[in-house]
Short mmCIF file of C-alpha atoms in Angstrom, two decimals:
data_model
loop_
_atom_site.label_atom_id
_atom_site.label_comp_id
_atom_site.label_asym_id
_atom_site.label_seq_id
_atom_site.Cartn_x
_atom_site.Cartn_y
_atom_site.Cartn_z
CA MET A 1 -3.96 -6.75 1.37
CA THR A 2 -6.47 -9.22 2.62
CA THR A 3 -6.44 -12.85 1.67
CA SER A 4 -8.92 -15.44 0.57
CA LYS A 5 -11.26 -15.47 3.54
CA ALA A 6 -13.19 -12.35 2.67
CA THR A 7 -16.49 -13.17 4.30
CA THR A 8 -15.74 -15.86 6.82
CA ASP A 9 -13.77 -16.32 9.99
CA ALA A 10 -10.94 -17.66 7.81
CA ARG A 11 -10.96 -21.06 9.48
CA GLN A 12 -9.12 -23.81 7.70
CA PRO A 13 -11.18 -26.87 6.78
CA ALA A 14 -10.36 -29.76 9.10
CA GLU A 15 -8.83 -31.86 6.33
CA GLU A 16 -6.36 -29.17 5.25
CA PRO A 17 -2.96 -28.81 6.94
CA ALA A 18 -2.18 -25.59 8.81
CA LEU A 19 0.23 -23.08 7.36
CA ASN A 20 3.85 -23.33 8.42
CA ARG A 21 4.72 -20.84 11.18
CA ALA A 22 8.17 -19.98 9.84
CA ILE A 23 8.28 -16.19 10.29
CA GLY A 24 10.08 -15.01 13.40
CA PRO A 25 10.20 -11.50 14.94
CA LYS A 26 13.19 -10.21 12.94
CA LEU A 27 11.91 -11.51 9.61
CA LEU A 28 8.47 -10.00 10.29
CA ILE A 29 10.01 -6.59 11.01
CA LEU A 30 11.91 -6.76 7.72
CA PHE A 31 8.72 -7.80 5.93
CA VAL A 32 6.82 -4.79 7.33
CA ILE A 33 9.60 -2.36 6.43
CA GLY A 34 9.99 -3.80 2.95
CA ASP A 35 6.25 -3.72 2.34
CA ILE A 36 5.92 -0.02 3.25
CA LEU A 37 9.01 1.28 1.45
CA GLY A 38 8.76 1.76 -2.29
CA THR A 39 6.93 3.78 -4.92
CA GLY A 40 5.39 6.35 -2.57
CA ILE A 41 8.60 8.01 -1.45
CA TYR A 42 10.44 7.51 -4.75
CA ALA A 43 7.66 8.84 -6.97
CA THR A 44 5.23 11.12 -5.11
CA THR A 45 7.62 13.28 -3.07
CA GLY A 46 7.56 15.97 -5.75
CA LYS A 47 3.77 15.92 -6.08
CA VAL A 48 3.41 16.29 -2.31
CA ALA A 49 5.79 19.26 -2.48
CA GLY A 50 3.60 20.79 -5.18
CA LYS A 51 0.65 20.79 -2.79
CA VAL A 52 2.39 22.22 0.27
CA GLY A 53 5.61 23.92 -0.83
CA GLY A 54 8.98 23.80 0.90
CA ALA A 55 7.57 22.44 4.18
CA LEU A 56 7.55 19.05 2.50
CA TRP A 57 8.41 17.23 5.71
CA LEU A 58 5.13 18.22 7.45
CA PRO A 59 2.71 16.04 5.41
CA PHE A 60 4.99 13.05 5.89
CA ALA A 61 5.20 13.72 9.65
CA ILE A 62 1.39 13.94 9.89
CA GLY A 63 1.01 10.84 7.72
CA PHE A 64 3.43 9.05 10.05
CA LEU A 65 1.20 9.83 13.06
CA VAL A 66 -1.98 8.80 11.22
CA ALA A 67 -0.32 5.52 10.19
CA LEU A 68 0.65 4.83 13.81
CA LEU A 69 -2.96 5.34 14.95
CA THR A 70 -4.32 2.82 12.45
CA ALA A 71 -1.37 0.48 13.04
CA ALA A 72 -2.45 0.28 16.70
CA SER A 73 -5.89 -0.91 15.59
CA TYR A 74 -4.41 -3.54 13.28
CA VAL A 75 -2.11 -4.73 16.08
CA GLU A 76 -5.04 -5.17 18.47
CA LEU A 77 -7.13 -7.02 15.89
CA VAL A 78 -4.40 -9.33 14.60
CA GLY A 79 -3.53 -10.22 18.19
CA LYS A 80 -7.17 -10.87 18.97
CA TYR A 81 -7.88 -12.78 15.74
CA PRO A 82 -4.54 -14.19 14.50
CA LYS A 83 -5.96 -15.27 11.14
CA ALA A 84 -4.80 -14.44 7.61
CA ALA A 85 -7.66 -12.27 6.37
CA GLY A 86 -7.00 -8.69 7.45
CA ALA A 87 -9.58 -5.95 7.00
CA ALA A 88 -12.22 -8.23 5.50
CA LEU A 89 -12.14 -10.57 8.51
CA TYR A 90 -12.40 -7.67 10.96
CA THR A 91 -15.23 -6.07 8.99
CA GLN A 92 -17.22 -9.30 8.87
CA LYS A 93 -16.74 -10.00 12.58
CA ALA A 94 -17.75 -6.46 13.54
CA PHE A 95 -20.68 -5.79 11.20
CA LYS A 96 -21.72 -9.24 9.87
CA VAL A 97 -22.89 -7.85 6.52
CA PRO A 98 -21.36 -10.00 3.74
CA PHE A 99 -21.92 -7.44 0.98
CA PHE A 100 -20.17 -4.72 3.02
CA THR A 101 -17.33 -7.14 3.75
CA PHE A 102 -17.00 -7.83 0.03
CA ILE A 103 -16.83 -4.10 -0.75
CA ILE A 104 -14.03 -3.64 1.80
CA ALA A 105 -12.13 -6.62 0.39
CA PHE A 106 -12.58 -5.37 -3.17
CA MET A 107 -11.45 -1.86 -2.18
CA VAL A 108 -8.29 -3.36 -0.68
CA MET A 109 -7.68 -5.29 -3.90
CA CYS A 110 -8.26 -2.19 -6.05
CA SER A 111 -5.92 -0.13 -3.87
CA GLY A 112 -3.21 -2.62 -4.75
CA LEU A 113 -3.96 -2.25 -8.45
CA SER A 114 -3.93 1.55 -8.39
CA SER A 115 -0.67 1.38 -6.43
CA ALA A 116 0.82 -0.96 -9.05
CA SER A 117 -0.38 1.41 -11.79
CA ALA A 118 1.25 4.38 -10.03
CA ALA A 119 4.45 2.33 -9.86
CA ALA A 120 4.18 1.58 -13.58
CA ARG A 121 3.87 5.30 -14.29
CA ALA A 122 6.84 6.00 -12.05
CA PHE A 123 8.86 3.30 -13.81
CA SER A 124 8.18 4.87 -17.22
CA GLY A 125 9.00 8.40 -16.08
CA ASP A 126 12.17 10.36 -15.34
CA TYR A 127 14.03 7.46 -13.72
CA LEU A 128 13.85 5.42 -16.92
CA GLY A 129 14.31 8.60 -18.95
CA GLU A 130 17.70 9.11 -17.28
CA LEU A 131 18.82 5.75 -18.71
CA THR A 132 17.18 6.01 -22.14
CA ASN A 133 17.29 9.77 -22.78
CA ASP A 134 13.46 9.77 -22.87
CA ALA A 135 13.50 7.68 -26.04
CA LEU A 136 10.64 5.35 -25.04
CA PRO A 137 6.89 6.21 -24.97
CA PRO A 138 5.88 6.27 -21.26
CA THR A 139 2.40 4.74 -21.59
CA LEU A 140 3.66 1.82 -23.68
CA VAL A 141 6.49 1.22 -21.21
CA ALA A 142 4.02 1.27 -18.29
CA ILE A 143 1.79 -1.30 -20.00
CA LEU A 144 4.74 -3.57 -20.83
CA PHE A 145 5.88 -3.21 -17.21
CA ILE A 146 2.53 -4.52 -15.92
CA LEU A 147 2.64 -7.41 -18.43
CA ALA A 148 6.17 -8.35 -17.29
CA LEU A 149 5.04 -8.46 -13.65
CA ALA A 150 2.04 -10.57 -14.64
CA ALA A 151 4.39 -13.02 -16.37
CA LEU A 152 6.57 -13.22 -13.24
CA ASN A 153 3.50 -13.87 -11.10
CA LEU A 154 2.34 -16.59 -13.48
CA ARG A 155 5.73 -18.27 -13.21
CA GLY A 156 5.32 -18.89 -9.48
CA VAL A 157 5.09 -17.44 -5.98
CA SER A 158 8.59 -18.65 -5.07
CA GLU A 159 10.16 -16.61 -7.86
CA SER A 160 8.05 -13.59 -6.90
CA VAL A 161 9.01 -13.71 -3.21
CA LYS A 162 12.73 -14.20 -3.94
CA THR A 163 12.63 -11.25 -6.31
CA ASN A 164 10.92 -9.19 -3.61
CA VAL A 165 13.72 -9.83 -1.09
CA VAL A 166 16.38 -8.64 -3.53
CA LEU A 167 14.43 -5.55 -4.57
CA THR A 168 13.75 -4.59 -0.93
CA LEU A 169 17.48 -4.48 -0.21
CA VAL A 170 18.06 -2.39 -3.34
CA GLU A 171 15.37 0.17 -2.48
CA LEU A 172 16.77 0.51 1.05
CA SER A 173 20.19 1.27 -0.42
CA GLY A 174 18.68 4.05 -2.53
CA LEU A 175 17.15 5.79 0.48
CA ALA A 176 20.41 5.36 2.40
CA ILE A 177 22.17 7.20 -0.45
CA ILE A 178 19.68 10.09 -0.15
CA LEU A 179 20.25 10.33 3.60
CA ALA A 180 24.03 10.24 3.12
CA ILE A 181 23.76 13.06 0.58
CA GLY A 182 21.68 15.03 3.08
CA ALA A 183 24.20 14.50 5.88
CA TYR A 184 27.01 15.65 3.58
CA ALA A 185 25.05 18.76 2.59
CA VAL A 186 24.35 19.72 6.20
CA LEU A 187 28.00 19.23 7.23
CA SER A 188 29.13 21.24 4.20
CA GLY A 189 26.72 24.08 4.92
CA ASP A 190 24.87 23.55 1.64
CA GLY A 191 21.14 23.74 1.07
CA GLU A 192 18.47 26.32 1.83
CA ALA A 193 17.19 25.78 5.37
CA SER A 194 14.64 28.57 4.93
CA ARG A 195 12.65 26.38 2.51
CA LEU A 196 11.70 24.03 5.36
CA THR A 197 9.19 26.53 6.76
CA GLU A 198 7.77 27.80 3.46
CA PHE A 199 4.12 27.07 2.66
CA GLU A 200 4.08 28.22 -0.94
CA ALA A 201 1.04 26.19 -1.98
CA GLY A 202 -1.36 27.51 0.67
CA GLY A 203 -2.91 30.24 -1.50
CA GLY A 204 -2.63 32.86 1.25
CA THR A 205 -5.76 32.06 3.32
CA ALA A 206 -6.00 29.85 6.39
CA TYR A 207 -8.56 27.58 4.69
CA ALA A 208 -6.40 27.21 1.59
CA LEU A 209 -3.40 26.41 3.79
CA MET A 210 -5.40 23.79 5.70
CA THR A 211 -6.72 22.08 2.54
CA GLY A 212 -3.25 22.27 0.99
CA VAL A 213 -1.67 20.51 3.98
CA LEU A 214 -4.51 17.96 4.16
CA GLY A 215 -4.24 17.29 0.43
CA ALA A 216 -0.49 16.87 0.68
CA THR A 217 -0.89 14.56 3.68
CA ALA A 218 -3.52 12.45 1.92
CA LEU A 219 -1.25 12.01 -1.11
CA GLY A 220 1.83 11.48 1.05
CA PHE A 221 -0.05 8.78 2.96
CA PHE A 222 0.38 6.66 -0.17
CA ALA A 223 3.98 6.19 0.99
CA PHE A 224 2.83 4.62 4.28
CA VAL A 225 0.49 1.95 2.94
CA GLY A 226 1.71 -1.60 3.16
CA PHE A 227 1.88 -2.31 6.89
CA GLU A 228 -1.69 -3.64 6.67
CA ASP A 229 -0.39 -6.39 4.37
CA SER A 230 1.60 -7.94 7.19
CA VAL A 231 -1.48 -9.10 9.12
CA ASN A 232 -2.09 -11.58 6.32
CA MET A 233 1.02 -13.41 7.52
CA ALA A 234 -0.53 -14.06 10.96
CA GLU A 235 -0.97 -17.79 10.40
CA GLU A 236 2.64 -18.12 9.24
CA THR A 237 4.15 -16.14 12.13
CA LYS A 238 5.51 -17.61 15.34
CA ASP A 239 3.51 -16.47 18.38
CA PRO A 240 1.66 -13.70 16.45
CA THR A 241 -0.04 -12.15 19.50
CA ARG A 242 3.38 -11.25 20.89
CA THR A 243 5.33 -10.78 17.66
CA PHE A 244 3.04 -8.42 15.73
CA PRO A 245 2.90 -5.43 18.12
CA ARG A 246 6.65 -5.00 18.11
CA ALA A 247 7.05 -5.73 14.39
CA ILE A 248 4.35 -3.35 13.13
CA PHE A 249 5.23 -0.47 15.44
CA ILE A 250 8.96 -0.78 14.72
CA GLY A 251 8.29 -1.11 10.99
CA VAL A 252 6.07 1.97 10.82
CA ALA A 253 8.45 3.96 13.08
CA VAL A 254 11.53 3.10 10.99
CA THR A 255 9.89 3.88 7.66
CA GLY A 256 8.20 7.02 9.01
CA THR A 257 11.53 8.33 10.30
CA ILE A 258 13.22 7.58 6.97
CA TYR A 259 10.43 9.34 5.06
CA VAL A 260 10.56 12.50 7.17
CA LEU A 261 14.36 12.63 6.83
CA VAL A 262 14.19 12.08 3.05
CA ALA A 263 11.57 14.85 2.81
CA LEU A 264 13.81 17.21 4.80
CA VAL A 265 16.79 16.46 2.57
CA SER A 266 14.72 16.87 -0.59
CA SER A 267 13.39 20.28 0.43
CA LEU A 268 16.76 21.40 1.74
CA LEU A 269 18.54 20.73 -1.56
CA VAL A 270 15.88 21.22 -4.27
CA ASP A 271 13.24 23.89 -4.81
CA TYR A 272 9.73 22.50 -4.49
CA LYS A 273 8.81 23.62 -8.02
CA VAL A 274 11.63 21.48 -9.44
CA LEU A 275 10.50 18.52 -7.34
CA GLU A 276 6.89 19.02 -8.42
CA GLY A 277 7.79 18.93 -12.10
CA SER A 278 9.69 15.65 -11.88
CA SER A 279 8.38 12.08 -11.89
CA GLY A 280 11.75 11.10 -10.43
CA PRO A 281 12.13 13.62 -7.59
CA LEU A 282 14.83 11.78 -5.65
CA LEU A 283 17.00 11.82 -8.76
CA GLU A 284 16.84 15.62 -8.58
CA VAL A 285 18.12 15.39 -5.01
CA VAL A 286 21.06 13.25 -6.12
CA LYS A 287 21.91 15.73 -8.88
CA ALA A 288 21.83 18.65 -6.42
CA GLY A 289 23.61 16.88 -3.57
CA GLY A 290 27.21 17.84 -4.20
CA ILE A 291 28.35 14.20 -4.19
CA ASP A 292 29.58 12.68 -7.42
CA PHE A 293 27.22 9.71 -7.29
CA PRO A 294 26.40 8.22 -10.73
CA HIS A 295 22.98 9.51 -11.75
CA LYS A 296 22.24 6.53 -13.94
CA LEU A 297 23.03 4.11 -11.11
CA PHE A 298 20.61 5.87 -8.78
CA ALA A 299 17.97 5.87 -11.52
CA LEU A 300 18.44 2.11 -11.81
CA ILE A 301 18.05 1.70 -8.04
CA ALA A 302 14.83 3.72 -8.16
CA LEU A 303 13.49 1.52 -10.96
CA PHE A 304 14.11 -1.54 -8.79
CA ALA A 305 12.27 0.15 -5.90
CA VAL A 306 9.11 0.92 -7.85
CA THR A 307 9.22 -2.54 -9.42
CA ASN A 308 9.17 -4.07 -5.93
CA SER A 309 6.04 -2.15 -4.94
CA ALA A 310 4.21 -3.12 -8.10
CA LEU A 311 5.24 -6.77 -7.81
CA ILE A 312 3.92 -7.07 -4.25
CA ASN A 313 0.63 -5.40 -5.10
CA ILE A 314 -0.06 -7.41 -8.26
CA MET A 315 0.75 -10.60 -6.38
CA MET A 316 -1.49 -9.77 -3.41
CA ALA A 317 -4.38 -8.53 -5.56
CA SER A 318 -4.38 -11.69 -7.67
CA ARG A 319 -4.42 -13.89 -4.55
CA LEU A 320 -7.27 -11.89 -3.07
CA CYS A 321 -9.22 -12.28 -6.31
CA TYR A 322 -8.51 -16.02 -6.23
CA GLY A 323 -9.62 -16.24 -2.60
CA MET A 324 -12.89 -14.39 -3.19
CA ALA A 325 -13.62 -16.73 -6.12
CA ASN A 326 -13.05 -19.74 -3.87
CA GLU A 327 -15.43 -18.21 -1.33
CA ARG A 328 -17.95 -17.95 -4.18
CA ILE A 329 -18.37 -14.18 -3.83
CA LEU A 330 -16.75 -13.68 -7.22
CA PRO A 331 -17.39 -15.92 -10.28
CA ARG A 332 -15.81 -19.31 -9.67
CA ALA A 333 -13.86 -19.15 -12.95
CA MET A 334 -11.71 -16.41 -11.42
CA GLY A 335 -10.26 -18.99 -9.04
CA ARG A 336 -8.82 -21.14 -11.82
CA VAL A 337 -5.22 -22.23 -11.21
CA LEU A 338 -2.52 -22.84 -13.81
CA SER A 339 -2.04 -26.60 -13.53
CA ARG A 340 1.71 -26.70 -13.93
CA ARG A 341 2.73 -23.59 -12.04
CA ARG A 342 -0.09 -23.67 -9.44
CA THR A 343 -0.63 -19.94 -9.81
CA PRO A 344 -4.07 -18.23 -10.01
CA VAL A 345 -3.99 -17.61 -13.75
CA VAL A 346 -7.43 -16.00 -14.18
CA GLY A 347 -6.93 -13.81 -11.13
CA ILE A 348 -3.55 -12.64 -12.40
CA VAL A 349 -4.94 -11.90 -15.87
CA PHE A 350 -7.96 -10.06 -14.42
CA VAL A 351 -6.02 -7.81 -12.03
CA SER A 352 -3.36 -7.14 -14.67
CA LEU A 353 -6.00 -6.00 -17.15
CA LEU A 354 -7.50 -3.70 -14.53
CA ALA A 355 -4.03 -2.31 -13.77
CA ILE A 356 -3.39 -1.67 -17.47
CA GLY A 357 -6.74 0.11 -17.67
CA LEU A 358 -5.80 2.26 -14.68
CA VAL A 359 -2.46 3.20 -16.23
CA SER A 360 -4.32 4.90 -19.07
CA THR A 361 -6.54 6.94 -16.71
CA GLY A 362 -3.97 9.09 -14.95
CA GLU A 363 -0.46 9.95 -13.87
CA ILE A 364 1.45 9.15 -10.67
CA GLU A 365 -0.30 11.77 -8.54
CA GLY A 366 -3.86 10.72 -9.41
CA LEU A 367 -3.17 6.99 -9.15
CA GLY A 368 -1.29 7.37 -5.86
CA ASP A 369 -4.10 9.52 -4.47
CA THR A 370 -6.63 6.87 -5.53
CA THR A 371 -4.65 4.24 -3.61
CA ALA A 372 -4.54 6.44 -0.53
CA PHE A 373 -8.25 7.29 -0.76
CA LEU A 374 -9.34 3.64 -1.01
CA LEU A 375 -7.17 2.56 1.91
CA LEU A 376 -8.10 5.55 4.06
CA CYS A 377 -11.74 4.46 3.70
CA VAL A 378 -10.76 0.92 4.69
CA PHE A 379 -8.69 2.21 7.63
CA GLY A 380 -11.67 4.24 8.85
CA VAL A 381 -13.76 1.05 8.91
CA VAL A 382 -11.00 -0.95 10.66
CA ASN A 383 -10.67 1.68 13.38
CA VAL A 384 -14.43 1.57 14.00
CA ALA A 385 -14.34 -2.25 13.94
CA VAL A 386 -11.84 -2.24 16.83
CA LEU A 387 -14.33 -0.37 19.00
CA VAL A 388 -17.28 -2.57 17.98
CA LEU A 389 -15.31 -5.76 18.63
CA ARG A 390 -14.48 -4.72 22.18
CA ARG A 391 -17.83 -6.44 22.91
CA ASP A 392 -16.32 -9.73 21.68
CA PRO A 393 -13.71 -10.75 24.28
CA VAL A 394 -11.33 -13.63 23.62
CA GLU A 395 -9.69 -15.95 26.12
CA HIS A 396 -6.05 -15.28 25.25
CA LYS A 397 -4.12 -12.13 26.13
CA HIS A 398 -3.41 -9.62 23.35
CA PHE A 399 -2.41 -6.02 22.79
CA ARG A 400 -5.23 -3.55 23.51
CA ALA A 401 -4.90 -0.04 22.11
CA PRO A 402 -5.98 2.87 24.30
CA THR A 403 -9.51 3.75 23.16
CA ILE A 404 -8.48 7.23 22.08
CA LEU A 405 -6.18 5.79 19.37
CA PRO A 406 -8.82 4.05 17.20
CA VAL A 407 -11.16 7.02 17.74
CA LEU A 408 -8.51 9.42 16.44
CA GLY A 409 -7.53 6.89 13.77
CA ALA A 410 -11.09 6.74 12.42
CA ILE A 411 -11.49 10.53 12.49
CA THR A 412 -8.17 11.30 10.79
CA ALA A 413 -8.60 8.58 8.16
CA LEU A 414 -12.06 9.78 7.21
CA VAL A 415 -11.01 13.45 7.18
CA LEU A 416 -8.14 12.63 4.84
CA ALA A 417 -10.54 10.63 2.65
CA SER A 418 -13.04 13.51 2.53
CA PRO A 419 -13.20 16.45 0.07
CA LEU A 420 -11.41 18.55 2.72
CA ALA A 421 -8.23 16.92 1.43
CA ASP A 422 -8.62 18.90 -1.81
CA ARG A 423 -8.20 15.93 -4.15
CA PRO A 424 -9.41 16.19 -7.75
CA ALA A 425 -12.77 14.74 -8.76
CA GLU A 426 -11.04 12.21 -11.02
CA VAL A 427 -9.84 10.32 -7.93
CA TYR A 428 -13.38 9.81 -6.66
CA ILE A 429 -14.58 8.90 -10.14
CA ARG A 430 -11.78 6.36 -10.63
CA ALA A 431 -12.46 4.79 -7.24
CA GLY A 432 -16.20 4.73 -7.95
CA VAL A 433 -15.71 2.97 -11.27
CA LEU A 434 -13.51 0.33 -9.64
CA ILE A 435 -16.09 -0.33 -6.93
CA ALA A 436 -18.82 -0.48 -9.60
CA VAL A 437 -16.81 -3.19 -11.38
CA GLY A 438 -16.74 -5.16 -8.15
CA ILE A 439 -20.48 -4.74 -7.55
CA GLY A 440 -21.11 -5.88 -11.13
CA LEU A 441 -19.07 -9.04 -10.58
CA TRP A 442 -20.87 -9.65 -7.28
CA ALA A 443 -24.26 -9.31 -9.02
CA VAL A 444 -23.30 -11.60 -11.92
CA ASN A 445 -22.06 -14.21 -9.48
CA LYS A 446 -25.30 -14.00 -7.46
CA VAL A 447 -27.38 -14.55 -10.60
CA VAL A 448 -25.25 -17.53 -11.66
CA LEU A 449 -25.44 -19.14 -8.20
CA LYS A 450 -29.20 -18.61 -8.04
CA THR A 451 -29.66 -20.09 -11.53
CA ARG A 452 -27.69 -23.17 -10.50
CA GLY A 453 -29.59 -23.43 -7.24
CA GLU A 454 -26.36 -23.12 -5.25
CA GLU A 455 -27.25 -20.00 -3.30
#
């Protein structure tokens, strides 16, 4: 996510104190890993399998490589401009078109909301059903889930961050259980290794196979989003130009390796059709793993994992909304702060209402694909921005990605965002409606500023 400086160089006013540089290398690595892990792998593994078949590991391996390409661009840019504004800052510096910068910032915000909505759908699905015997209506549960996260965000950022740390440790334990089950299965000679090379969803032709793999990769890329959030911590990180390269690359490498291994285990133990039909695919892996691990306990762990993803995204989206209001590119009322708790109350209410609206428009697959589509578009712009900003040298030393990496990053991101990825029309429609909401708010704000003579 980007932060409040959506259309400026994110410079602090002279009278304001600088942020506390309290994040060291190890803590930043943990932050990156915790930000990437979550709903994607716990909820969309089965839907990815439905697009590609038993070779479930391949889309995650390709997504891993695409993530590394774009991560290199983010590392160069955050080292060059160690400010807390992310994609919006880089877009403004490269293209200097405030409206375009706003669109990129709003797309980042909306990607967080669609991600939170996908998490809400995952929360109300088979994982919760394992604990409640499917006794609760999923849509109602998803809406109540969003409202509960909004209430936590309203209570305060300290409570939200502390909750995030606990939930990150829980979600890591869940993936460790899956990998342990996989290791046991391999040592016991269980599982169907032949599934790992089956492309059942290709439709028989080379073109259908290509679009099936691209579609699966585009959806699977949802599991890799999050590393871009870390650049917003640049002003709170010790020696960011040296710390970020190692932290982001290690974070993406660790999570990418875990994802590929989880995908291998899932396909090895469970038929892709069973995975596709479940909103709690990793629970199916636990049930098929041959280890007597309590199913309800794993379901509880998975619920914590998807809660963590949604919490982070609601929190970041509300702060971005607050920041854009303070920059006067959204109506100023959206920057209102709750006096006692010092939390952006209008921003939290606004993004929560949008998230609730999104919950009613689709299931996990469509909402996850919408998240991936929005961020792939943003990543394409960031990769181009790296090349444009090579004409803007800075005095300090920083990481410089080989030119081929942002070129490939832009190409792969835009290909995965294109219709070649075989995503349904509803994804483009949903994304278009969200962007239209942003443009409407921009226009209303322009009219208000002009009427007041403040423009």
